[in-house]
PDB file of C-alpha atoms and ligand atoms in Angstrom:
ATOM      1  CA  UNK A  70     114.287  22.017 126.025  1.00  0.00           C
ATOM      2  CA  UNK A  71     115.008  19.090 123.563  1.00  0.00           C
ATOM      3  CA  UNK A  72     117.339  16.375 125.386  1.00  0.00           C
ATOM      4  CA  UNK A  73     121.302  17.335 123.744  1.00  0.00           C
ATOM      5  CA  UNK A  74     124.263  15.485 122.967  1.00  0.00           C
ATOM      6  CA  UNK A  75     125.394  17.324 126.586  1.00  0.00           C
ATOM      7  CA  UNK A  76     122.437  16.496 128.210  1.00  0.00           C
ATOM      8  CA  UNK A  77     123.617  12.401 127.808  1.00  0.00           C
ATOM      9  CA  UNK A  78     127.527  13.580 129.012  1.00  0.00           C
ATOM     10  CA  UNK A  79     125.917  15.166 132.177  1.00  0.00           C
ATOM     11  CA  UNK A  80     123.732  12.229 133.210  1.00  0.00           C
ATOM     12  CA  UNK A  81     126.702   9.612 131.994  1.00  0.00           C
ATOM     13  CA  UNK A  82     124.476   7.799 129.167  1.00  0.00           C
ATOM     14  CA  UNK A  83     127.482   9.216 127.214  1.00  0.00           C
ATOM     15  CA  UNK A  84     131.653   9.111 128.150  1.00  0.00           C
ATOM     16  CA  UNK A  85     133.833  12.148 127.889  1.00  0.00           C
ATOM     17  CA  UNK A  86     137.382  12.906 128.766  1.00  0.00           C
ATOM     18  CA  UNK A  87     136.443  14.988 131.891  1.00  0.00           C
ATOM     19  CA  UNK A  88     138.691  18.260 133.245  1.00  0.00           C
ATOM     20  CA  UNK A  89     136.511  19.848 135.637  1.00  0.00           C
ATOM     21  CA  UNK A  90     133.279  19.543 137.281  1.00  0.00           C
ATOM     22  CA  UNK A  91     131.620  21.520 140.170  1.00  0.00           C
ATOM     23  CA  UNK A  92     127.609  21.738 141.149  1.00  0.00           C
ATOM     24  CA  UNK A  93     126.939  23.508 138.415  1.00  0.00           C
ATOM     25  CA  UNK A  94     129.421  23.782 135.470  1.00  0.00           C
ATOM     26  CA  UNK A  95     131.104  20.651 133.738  1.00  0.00           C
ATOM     27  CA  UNK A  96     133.915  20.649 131.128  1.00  0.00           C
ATOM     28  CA  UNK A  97     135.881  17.904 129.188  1.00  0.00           C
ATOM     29  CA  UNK A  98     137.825  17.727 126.059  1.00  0.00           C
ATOM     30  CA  UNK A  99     136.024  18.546 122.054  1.00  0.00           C
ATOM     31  CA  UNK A 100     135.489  15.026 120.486  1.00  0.00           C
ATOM     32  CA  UNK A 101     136.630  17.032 117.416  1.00  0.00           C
ATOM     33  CA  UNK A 102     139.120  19.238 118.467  1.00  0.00           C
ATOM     34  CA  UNK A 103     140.392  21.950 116.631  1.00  0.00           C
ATOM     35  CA  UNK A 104     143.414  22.021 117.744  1.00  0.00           C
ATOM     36  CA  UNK A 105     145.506  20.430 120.925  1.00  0.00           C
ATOM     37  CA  UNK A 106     143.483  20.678 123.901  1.00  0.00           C
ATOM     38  CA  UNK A 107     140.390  21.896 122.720  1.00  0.00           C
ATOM     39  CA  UNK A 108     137.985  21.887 125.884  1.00  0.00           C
ATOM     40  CA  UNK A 109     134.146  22.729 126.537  1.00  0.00           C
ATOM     41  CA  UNK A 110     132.567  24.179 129.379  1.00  0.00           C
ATOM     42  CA  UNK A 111     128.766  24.014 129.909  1.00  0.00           C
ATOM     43  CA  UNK A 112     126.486  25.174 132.710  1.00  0.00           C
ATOM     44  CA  UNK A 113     124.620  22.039 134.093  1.00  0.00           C
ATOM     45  CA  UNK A 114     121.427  23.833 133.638  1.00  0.00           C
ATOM     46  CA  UNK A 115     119.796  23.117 130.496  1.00  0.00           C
ATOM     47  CA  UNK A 116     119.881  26.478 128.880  1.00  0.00           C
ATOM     48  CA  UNK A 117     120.040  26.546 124.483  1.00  0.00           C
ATOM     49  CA  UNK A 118     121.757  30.032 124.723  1.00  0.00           C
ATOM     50  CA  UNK A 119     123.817  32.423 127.216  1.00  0.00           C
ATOM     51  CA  UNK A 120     121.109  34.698 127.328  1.00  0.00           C
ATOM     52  CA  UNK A 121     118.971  32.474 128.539  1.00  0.00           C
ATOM     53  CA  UNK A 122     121.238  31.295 131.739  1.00  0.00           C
ATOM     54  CA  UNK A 123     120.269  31.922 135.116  1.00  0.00           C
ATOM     55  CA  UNK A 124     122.697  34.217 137.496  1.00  0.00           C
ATOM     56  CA  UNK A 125     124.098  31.527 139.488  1.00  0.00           C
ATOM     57  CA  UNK A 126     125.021  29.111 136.630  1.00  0.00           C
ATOM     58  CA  UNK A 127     126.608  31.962 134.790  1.00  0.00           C
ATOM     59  CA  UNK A 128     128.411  32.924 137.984  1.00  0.00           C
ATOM     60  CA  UNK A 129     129.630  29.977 137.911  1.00  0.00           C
ATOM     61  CA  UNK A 130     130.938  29.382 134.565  1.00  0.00           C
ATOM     62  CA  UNK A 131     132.304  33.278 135.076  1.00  0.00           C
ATOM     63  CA  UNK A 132     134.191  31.739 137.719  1.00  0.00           C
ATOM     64  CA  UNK A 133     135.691  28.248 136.229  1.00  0.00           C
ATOM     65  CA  UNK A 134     136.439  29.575 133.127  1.00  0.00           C
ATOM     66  CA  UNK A 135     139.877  31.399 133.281  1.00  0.00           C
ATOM     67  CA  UNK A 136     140.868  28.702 135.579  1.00  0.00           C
ATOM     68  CA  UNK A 137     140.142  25.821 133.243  1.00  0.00           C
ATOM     69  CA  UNK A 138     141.559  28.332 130.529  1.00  0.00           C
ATOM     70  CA  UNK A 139     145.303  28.441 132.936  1.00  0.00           C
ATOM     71  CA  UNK A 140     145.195  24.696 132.775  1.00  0.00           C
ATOM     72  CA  UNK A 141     144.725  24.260 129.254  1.00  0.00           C
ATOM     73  CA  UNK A 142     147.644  26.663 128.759  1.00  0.00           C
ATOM     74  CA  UNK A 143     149.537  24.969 130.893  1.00  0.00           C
ATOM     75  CA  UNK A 144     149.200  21.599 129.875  1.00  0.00           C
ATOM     76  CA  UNK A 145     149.307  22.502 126.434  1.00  0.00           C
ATOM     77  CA  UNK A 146     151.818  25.239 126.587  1.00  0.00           C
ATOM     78  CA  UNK A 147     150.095  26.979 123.592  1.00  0.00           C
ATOM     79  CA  UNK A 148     150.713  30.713 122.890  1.00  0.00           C
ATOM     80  CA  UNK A 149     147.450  31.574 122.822  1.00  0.00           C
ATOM     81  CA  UNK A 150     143.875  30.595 122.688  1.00  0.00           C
ATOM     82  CA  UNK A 151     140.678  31.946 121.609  1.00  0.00           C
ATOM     83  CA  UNK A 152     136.605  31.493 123.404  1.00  0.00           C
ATOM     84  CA  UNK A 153     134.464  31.009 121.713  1.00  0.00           C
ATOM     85  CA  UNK A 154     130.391  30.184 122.363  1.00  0.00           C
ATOM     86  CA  UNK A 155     128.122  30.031 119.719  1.00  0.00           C
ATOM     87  CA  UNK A 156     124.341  31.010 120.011  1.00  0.00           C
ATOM     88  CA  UNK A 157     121.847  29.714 117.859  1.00  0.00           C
ATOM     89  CA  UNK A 158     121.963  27.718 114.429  1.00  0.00           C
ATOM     90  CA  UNK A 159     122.728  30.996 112.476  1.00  0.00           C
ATOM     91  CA  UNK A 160     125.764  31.407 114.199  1.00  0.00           C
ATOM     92  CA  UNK A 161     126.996  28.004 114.213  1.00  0.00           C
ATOM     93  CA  UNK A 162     125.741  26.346 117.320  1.00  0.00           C
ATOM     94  CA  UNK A 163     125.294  22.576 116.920  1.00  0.00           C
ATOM     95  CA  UNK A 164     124.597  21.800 120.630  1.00  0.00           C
ATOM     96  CA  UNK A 165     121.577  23.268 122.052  1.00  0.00           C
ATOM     97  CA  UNK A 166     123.307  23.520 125.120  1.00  0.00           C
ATOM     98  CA  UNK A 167     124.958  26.893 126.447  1.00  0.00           C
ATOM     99  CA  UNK A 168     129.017  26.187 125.970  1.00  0.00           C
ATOM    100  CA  UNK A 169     132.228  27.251 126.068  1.00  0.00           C
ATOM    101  CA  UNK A 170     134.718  26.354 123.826  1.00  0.00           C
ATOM    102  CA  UNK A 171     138.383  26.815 124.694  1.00  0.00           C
ATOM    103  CA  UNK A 172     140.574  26.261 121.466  1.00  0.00           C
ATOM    104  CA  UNK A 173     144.428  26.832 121.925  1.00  0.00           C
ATOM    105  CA  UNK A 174     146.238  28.568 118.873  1.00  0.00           C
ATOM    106  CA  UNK A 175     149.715  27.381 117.715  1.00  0.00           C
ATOM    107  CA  UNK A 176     151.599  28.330 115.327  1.00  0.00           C
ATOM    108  CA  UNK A 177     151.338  25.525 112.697  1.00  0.00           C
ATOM    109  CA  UNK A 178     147.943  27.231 112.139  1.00  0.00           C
ATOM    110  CA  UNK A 179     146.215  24.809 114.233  1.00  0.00           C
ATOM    111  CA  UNK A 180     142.706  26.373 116.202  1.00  0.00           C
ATOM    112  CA  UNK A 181     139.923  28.645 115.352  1.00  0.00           C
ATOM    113  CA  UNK A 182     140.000  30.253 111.973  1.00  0.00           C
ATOM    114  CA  UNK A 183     138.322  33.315 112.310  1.00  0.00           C
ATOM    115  CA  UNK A 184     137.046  35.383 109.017  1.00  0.00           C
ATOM    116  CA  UNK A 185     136.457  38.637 110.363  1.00  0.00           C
ATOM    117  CA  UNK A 186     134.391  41.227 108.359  1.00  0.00           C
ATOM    118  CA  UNK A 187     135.010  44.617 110.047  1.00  0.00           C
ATOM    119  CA  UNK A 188     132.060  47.276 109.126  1.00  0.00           C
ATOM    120  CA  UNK A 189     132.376  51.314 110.253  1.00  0.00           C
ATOM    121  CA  UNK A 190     130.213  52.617 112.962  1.00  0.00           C
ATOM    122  CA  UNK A 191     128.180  55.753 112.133  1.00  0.00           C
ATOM    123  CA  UNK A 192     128.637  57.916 115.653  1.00  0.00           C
ATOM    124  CA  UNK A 193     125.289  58.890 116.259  1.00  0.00           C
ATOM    125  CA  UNK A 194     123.380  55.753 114.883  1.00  0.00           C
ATOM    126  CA  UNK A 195     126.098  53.749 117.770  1.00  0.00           C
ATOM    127  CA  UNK A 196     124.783  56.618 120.178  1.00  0.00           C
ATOM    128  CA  UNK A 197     121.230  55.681 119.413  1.00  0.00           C
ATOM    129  CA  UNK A 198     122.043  52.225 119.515  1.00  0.00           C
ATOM    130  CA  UNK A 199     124.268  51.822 122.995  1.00  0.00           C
ATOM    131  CA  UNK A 200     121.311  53.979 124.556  1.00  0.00           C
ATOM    132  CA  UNK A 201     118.553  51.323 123.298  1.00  0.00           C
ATOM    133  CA  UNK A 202     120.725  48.471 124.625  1.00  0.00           C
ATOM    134  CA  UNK A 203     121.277  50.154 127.763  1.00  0.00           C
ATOM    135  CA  UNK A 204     117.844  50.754 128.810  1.00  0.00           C
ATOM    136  CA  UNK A 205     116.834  47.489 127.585  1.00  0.00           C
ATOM    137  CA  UNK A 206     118.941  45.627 130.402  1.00  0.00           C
ATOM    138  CA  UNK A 207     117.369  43.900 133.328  1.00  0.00           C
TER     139      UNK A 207
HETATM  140  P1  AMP B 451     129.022  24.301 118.433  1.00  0.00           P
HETATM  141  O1  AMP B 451     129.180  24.397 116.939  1.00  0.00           O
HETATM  142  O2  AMP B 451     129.489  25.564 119.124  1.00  0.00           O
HETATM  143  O3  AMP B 451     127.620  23.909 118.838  1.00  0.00           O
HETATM  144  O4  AMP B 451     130.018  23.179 118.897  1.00  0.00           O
HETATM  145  C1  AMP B 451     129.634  21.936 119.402  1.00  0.00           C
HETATM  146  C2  AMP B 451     130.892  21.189 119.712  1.00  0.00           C
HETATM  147  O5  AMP B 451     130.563  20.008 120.421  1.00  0.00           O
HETATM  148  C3  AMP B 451     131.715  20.759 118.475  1.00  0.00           C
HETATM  149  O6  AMP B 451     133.011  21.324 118.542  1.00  0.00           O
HETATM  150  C4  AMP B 451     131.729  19.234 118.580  1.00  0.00           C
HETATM  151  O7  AMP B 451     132.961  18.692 118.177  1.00  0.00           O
HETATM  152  C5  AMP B 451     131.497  19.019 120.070  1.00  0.00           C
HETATM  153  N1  AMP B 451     130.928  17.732 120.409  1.00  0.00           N
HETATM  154  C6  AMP B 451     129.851  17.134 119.865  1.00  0.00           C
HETATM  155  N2  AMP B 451     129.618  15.950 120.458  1.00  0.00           N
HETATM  156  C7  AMP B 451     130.557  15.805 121.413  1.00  0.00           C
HETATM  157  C8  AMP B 451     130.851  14.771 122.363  1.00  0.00           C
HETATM  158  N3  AMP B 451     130.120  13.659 122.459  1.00  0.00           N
HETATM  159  N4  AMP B 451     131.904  14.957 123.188  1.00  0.00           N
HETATM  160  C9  AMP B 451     132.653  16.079 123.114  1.00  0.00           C
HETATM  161  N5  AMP B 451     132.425  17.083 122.222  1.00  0.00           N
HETATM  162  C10 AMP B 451     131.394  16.935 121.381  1.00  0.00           C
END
């Protein structure tokens, strides 16, 4: 995997305004936030997509996330928030690096924008569909 942006905050080539760290997940604030407290969290491992992440690092981030999400809220006393984590160019990764984003919502609009483009699911094409997923899990 080619060396990230990420890669150069984890070994400290690079500075960042750091909230959390652990053995395996790191997180510190979006140089361009989107709103008030806008803060990453990525695996240490060098994985380009969630998919790709082994057990233990995603254990981990399954277990730092909602507690680095009650201390944004709290120090940023926003409403609400969304999470969002990108995977792969086409949907708007810029990082090759698994992460996180947590991006408070307020209400002078500030946060994620989110265009969403609802479709209709046929019944027994999402039958045949949540069957092939299913048996396709390791
Ligand atoms: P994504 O589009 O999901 O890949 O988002 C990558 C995020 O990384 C963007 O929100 C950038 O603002 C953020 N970012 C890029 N470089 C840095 C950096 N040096 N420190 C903190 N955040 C960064």
């Amino acid at each position: 995997m080619a060396l990230t942006i990420f890669s150069k905050i984890l070994s400290g080539e690079i500075p960042c305004h750091k909230v959390y760290e652990d053995d395996r997940v790191l997180s510190f604030l979006d140089i361009f936030p989107l709103s008030r407290g806008h803060t990453l969290v990525i695996p240490k491992a060098p994985a380009v997509t969630i998919d790709q992440l082994p057990d233990e690092d995603a254990a981990a981030i399954g277990l730092a996330l909602p507690r680095i999400c009650r201390a944004v809220l709290a120090a940023t006393q926003a409403p609400a928030y969304n999470l969002l984590q990108n995977n792969g160019q086409l949907a708007h990764q810029a990082v090759l690096h698994v992460h996180f984003h947590i991006i408070p919502r307020f209400d002078d609009g500030s946060g994620l924008g989110i265009h969403w483009r609802p479709g209709k699911l046929d019944p027994a094409a999402g039958a045949a569909l949540a069957a092939d997923i299913a048996a396709r899990l390791d």
